[in-house]
Coordinates of C-alpha atoms in Angstrom, one line a residue:
Chain A
A4 CA 95.5 92.0 105.8
Q5 CA 92.8 94.5 105.9
T6 CA 90.1 94.6 103.3
V7 CA 88.0 97.4 102.0
T8 CA 84.8 96.9 100.1
Q9 CA 82.9 99.3 97.8
S10 CA 79.7 97.5 96.6
Q11 CA 78.5 100.1 94.1
P12 CA 80.7 100.0 90.9
E13 CA 78.8 102.8 89.3
M14 CA 76.3 105.4 90.5
S15 CA 74.7 108.7 89.0
V16 CA 73.1 111.6 90.5
Q17 CA 71.3 114.7 89.2
E18 CA 73.1 118.0 89.6
A19 CA 72.2 119.7 92.9
E20 CA 71.0 116.5 94.4
T21 CA 72.7 114.4 97.2
V22 CA 74.3 111.0 96.8
T23 CA 75.8 108.5 99.1
L24 CA 78.7 106.3 98.4
S25 CA 79.2 103.1 100.5
C26 CA 82.3 101.6 101.9
T27 CA 82.8 98.8 104.4
Y28 CA 86.1 97.5 105.8
D29 CA 87.2 94.5 107.7
T30 CA 89.9 95.0 110.6
S31 CA 90.7 93.8 114.0
E32 CA 92.5 97.0 114.8
S33 CA 91.0 99.7 117.1
N34 CA 93.0 102.6 116.0
Y35 CA 93.1 103.4 112.3
Y36 CA 92.3 106.1 109.6
L37 CA 89.8 106.1 106.8
F38 CA 89.9 108.2 103.7
W39 CA 88.0 109.1 100.6
Y40 CA 90.0 109.9 97.5
K41 CA 88.6 111.3 94.3
Q42 CA 90.1 110.5 90.8
P43 CA 88.6 112.6 88.0
P44 CA 89.2 111.9 84.4
S45 CA 92.6 113.6 84.6
R46 CA 93.7 110.6 86.7
Q47 CA 95.1 112.8 89.6
M48 CA 94.2 111.3 93.0
I49 CA 92.8 114.0 95.2
L50 CA 92.0 113.6 99.0
V51 CA 88.4 114.4 99.8
I52 CA 88.1 113.7 103.4
R53 CA 89.8 111.9 106.3
Q54 CA 88.4 110.3 109.5
E55 CA 90.2 109.1 112.6
A56 CA 88.7 106.0 114.2
Y57 CA 89.1 107.3 117.6
K58 CA 86.8 110.4 116.9
Q59 CA 83.1 109.8 117.2
Q60 CA 82.3 113.0 115.3
N61 CA 81.8 112.5 111.6
A62 CA 84.3 114.5 109.5
T63 CA 83.0 117.2 107.1
E64 CA 84.6 119.1 104.3
N65 CA 82.2 121.7 102.7
R66 CA 79.8 119.6 100.6
F67 CA 81.4 116.3 101.6
S68 CA 80.6 114.5 104.8
V69 CA 80.9 111.0 106.1
N70 CA 78.8 108.6 108.2
F71 CA 81.3 106.6 110.3
Q72 CA 79.8 103.6 112.0
K73 CA 82.7 102.0 113.8
A74 CA 80.8 99.0 115.2
A75 CA 79.3 98.3 111.8
K76 CA 82.7 99.0 110.1
S77 CA 81.1 101.3 107.7
F78 CA 82.3 104.6 106.3
S79 CA 80.0 106.1 103.6
L80 CA 80.6 109.4 101.8
K81 CA 77.7 111.9 101.3
I82 CA 78.0 114.5 98.6
S83 CA 75.5 117.3 98.9
D84 CA 74.5 119.8 96.0
S85 CA 76.3 117.6 93.5
Q86 CA 78.2 119.5 90.9
L87 CA 79.4 118.4 87.5
G88 CA 83.0 118.6 88.7
D89 CA 82.1 115.8 91.2
T90 CA 82.1 113.4 88.3
A91 CA 85.0 111.1 89.2
M92 CA 86.0 107.6 90.5
Y93 CA 85.9 107.7 94.3
F94 CA 88.1 105.3 96.4
C95 CA 87.7 104.5 100.0
A96 CA 91.0 103.7 101.8
F97 CA 92.0 102.3 105.3
M98 CA 95.2 102.7 107.2
K99 CA 96.2 101.3 110.5
W100 CA 97.5 103.6 113.1
G101 CA 101.3 103.6 113.6
P102 CA 104.5 104.2 111.7
G103 CA 105.1 102.6 108.3
N104 CA 101.6 101.3 107.8
Q105 CA 100.1 100.5 104.5
F106 CA 97.1 102.1 102.7
Y107 CA 94.4 99.6 101.5
F108 CA 92.1 100.8 98.8
G109 CA 88.7 99.7 97.7
T110 CA 87.9 98.9 94.0
G111 CA 86.3 102.3 93.6
T112 CA 82.8 103.8 92.7
S113 CA 82.4 105.6 89.4
L114 CA 80.1 108.6 90.1
T115 CA 78.5 110.6 87.2
V116 CA 76.7 113.8 87.8
I117 CA 74.0 114.3 85.3
P118 CA 73.2 117.9 84.2
Chain B
N4 CA 106.3 123.2 95.7
A5 CA 106.0 120.8 92.7
G6 CA 104.5 118.2 95.1
V7 CA 105.0 114.6 93.7
T8 CA 106.3 114.4 90.2
Q9 CA 106.6 111.2 88.0
T10 CA 108.3 110.5 84.7
P11 CA 107.5 109.5 82.2
K12 CA 103.7 110.0 81.8
F13 CA 103.4 107.3 79.1
Q14 CA 105.7 104.3 78.2
V15 CA 105.4 101.4 75.8
L16 CA 107.9 98.5 76.4
K17 CA 108.5 95.1 74.7
T18 CA 108.3 92.0 76.7
G19 CA 111.7 91.4 78.5
Q20 CA 112.8 95.0 78.5
S21 CA 113.6 96.8 81.7
M22 CA 113.0 100.3 82.7
T23 CA 112.9 102.7 85.7
L24 CA 109.9 104.8 86.7
Q25 CA 111.0 108.0 88.4
C26 CA 109.3 109.6 91.4
A27 CA 110.4 112.7 93.2
Q28 CA 108.8 114.8 96.0
D29 CA 109.9 118.2 97.3
M30 CA 107.8 118.2 100.5
N31 CA 110.4 116.4 102.7
H32 CA 108.1 113.5 103.2
E33 CA 109.5 110.5 104.9
Y34 CA 107.0 108.0 103.6
M35 CA 106.8 107.1 100.0
S36 CA 105.1 104.3 98.1
W37 CA 104.3 102.9 94.7
Y38 CA 100.9 101.6 93.6
R39 CA 99.5 100.0 90.4
Q40 CA 95.9 100.7 89.3
D41 CA 94.2 98.0 87.2
P42 CA 90.5 98.1 86.1
G43 CA 88.1 96.8 88.8
M44 CA 91.0 96.2 91.3
G45 CA 91.5 99.7 92.8
L46 CA 95.1 100.6 93.8
R47 CA 97.5 97.9 95.0
L48 CA 100.7 98.6 97.0
I49 CA 103.8 97.4 95.2
H50 CA 106.6 98.8 97.5
Y51 CA 106.9 101.4 100.1
S52 CA 109.6 103.3 102.0
V53 CA 109.6 104.8 105.4
G54 CA 112.6 106.8 105.0
A55 CA 116.0 106.9 103.1
G56 CA 117.7 103.5 103.0
I57 CA 114.5 101.7 104.2
T58 CA 112.2 99.9 101.8
D59 CA 109.6 97.1 102.2
Q60 CA 107.3 95.1 100.1
G61 CA 103.6 95.7 99.6
E62 CA 100.9 93.5 98.3
V63 CA 102.2 92.9 94.8
P64 CA 106.0 93.2 94.7
N65 CA 107.1 90.5 92.3
G66 CA 108.8 91.8 89.2
Y67 CA 109.6 95.2 90.7
N68 CA 112.6 96.6 92.6
V69 CA 112.9 99.8 94.6
S70 CA 115.7 101.7 96.3
R71 CA 115.6 105.0 98.4
S72 CA 119.0 106.6 98.5
T73 CA 117.5 110.1 99.3
T74 CA 114.4 111.5 100.9
E75 CA 113.4 113.1 97.7
D76 CA 113.5 110.1 95.1
F77 CA 112.0 106.8 95.1
P78 CA 112.5 105.0 91.7
L79 CA 110.6 101.9 90.7
R80 CA 112.5 99.4 88.4
L81 CA 110.9 96.7 86.2
L82 CA 113.5 94.1 85.8
S83 CA 112.0 92.2 82.8
A84 CA 108.7 93.6 81.7
A85 CA 105.8 91.3 81.2
P86 CA 102.3 92.0 79.7
S87 CA 100.8 91.4 83.3
Q88 CA 102.6 94.7 84.2
T89 CA 100.6 96.7 81.9
S90 CA 98.9 99.2 84.3
V91 CA 98.8 102.7 85.5
Y92 CA 101.5 103.3 88.2
F93 CA 101.1 106.0 90.9
C94 CA 103.8 107.2 93.3
A95 CA 102.7 108.7 96.7
S96 CA 104.2 110.3 99.6
S97 CA 103.1 111.5 103.1
Y98 CA 104.8 113.3 105.9
S99 CA 104.1 110.4 108.4
T100 CA 101.8 107.4 108.7
S101 CA 100.5 108.1 112.1
G102 CA 98.8 111.1 113.4
T103 CA 98.5 114.4 111.6
G104 CA 100.1 114.4 108.2
N105 CA 99.3 110.9 107.2
E106 CA 97.2 111.7 104.1
Q107 CA 99.0 110.6 101.0
F108 CA 99.7 113.0 98.0
F109 CA 99.9 111.3 94.8
G110 CA 101.8 112.0 91.5
P111 CA 100.0 112.2 88.1
G112 CA 100.6 108.6 87.2
T113 CA 102.5 106.7 84.6
R114 CA 100.6 104.6 82.0
L115 CA 102.7 101.6 81.1
T116 CA 102.0 99.3 78.2
V117 CA 104.0 96.0 77.8
L118 CA 103.7 94.4 74.4

């Protein structure tokens, strides 16, 4: 089984500042996908960003970007210009490439943006 | 599109009772799955389905049954509820599990309490 580790249970950041959330994973696979999901207080799970392991270029989505280090099995999320609406639980997730494969989630990081 | 819908939103059961959590999606997604979310443990996969008539166990399947008679619906049955099944349950779906379209869309969740 794959494992996903998020070593920061809680983090905080000042509004408009930048924050980085860490995620490491353990796998012997060479082809896989990595995701960051956001869960605000409403409880709805929302996809933030996705990275294919075969792509060397780091994915970006507006203020969200990742630092994907395949050799180190690291997948951190950087949030720039933090906004109050970014306050949420953030989950890192791993999925092997191929049909019928399972998602594996980390335990989450609770991020609070301070006004 | 309504996306992924779940009913009920909240439920209280007594130990030993049975019930079914409903999940439906209108996006013609082949892959559907059920997770439970417990504090400090992230999301853990209970059961999943890669298409109508095909289901398989995830990480924590004991005490739960599923079936997939149509592409749209994927109900989760608790056979004899136990306090250890107190949790928030999420249903998710995706178009595929490989390549484009493998990001999962989540329902709003069901908060279940077993007394």
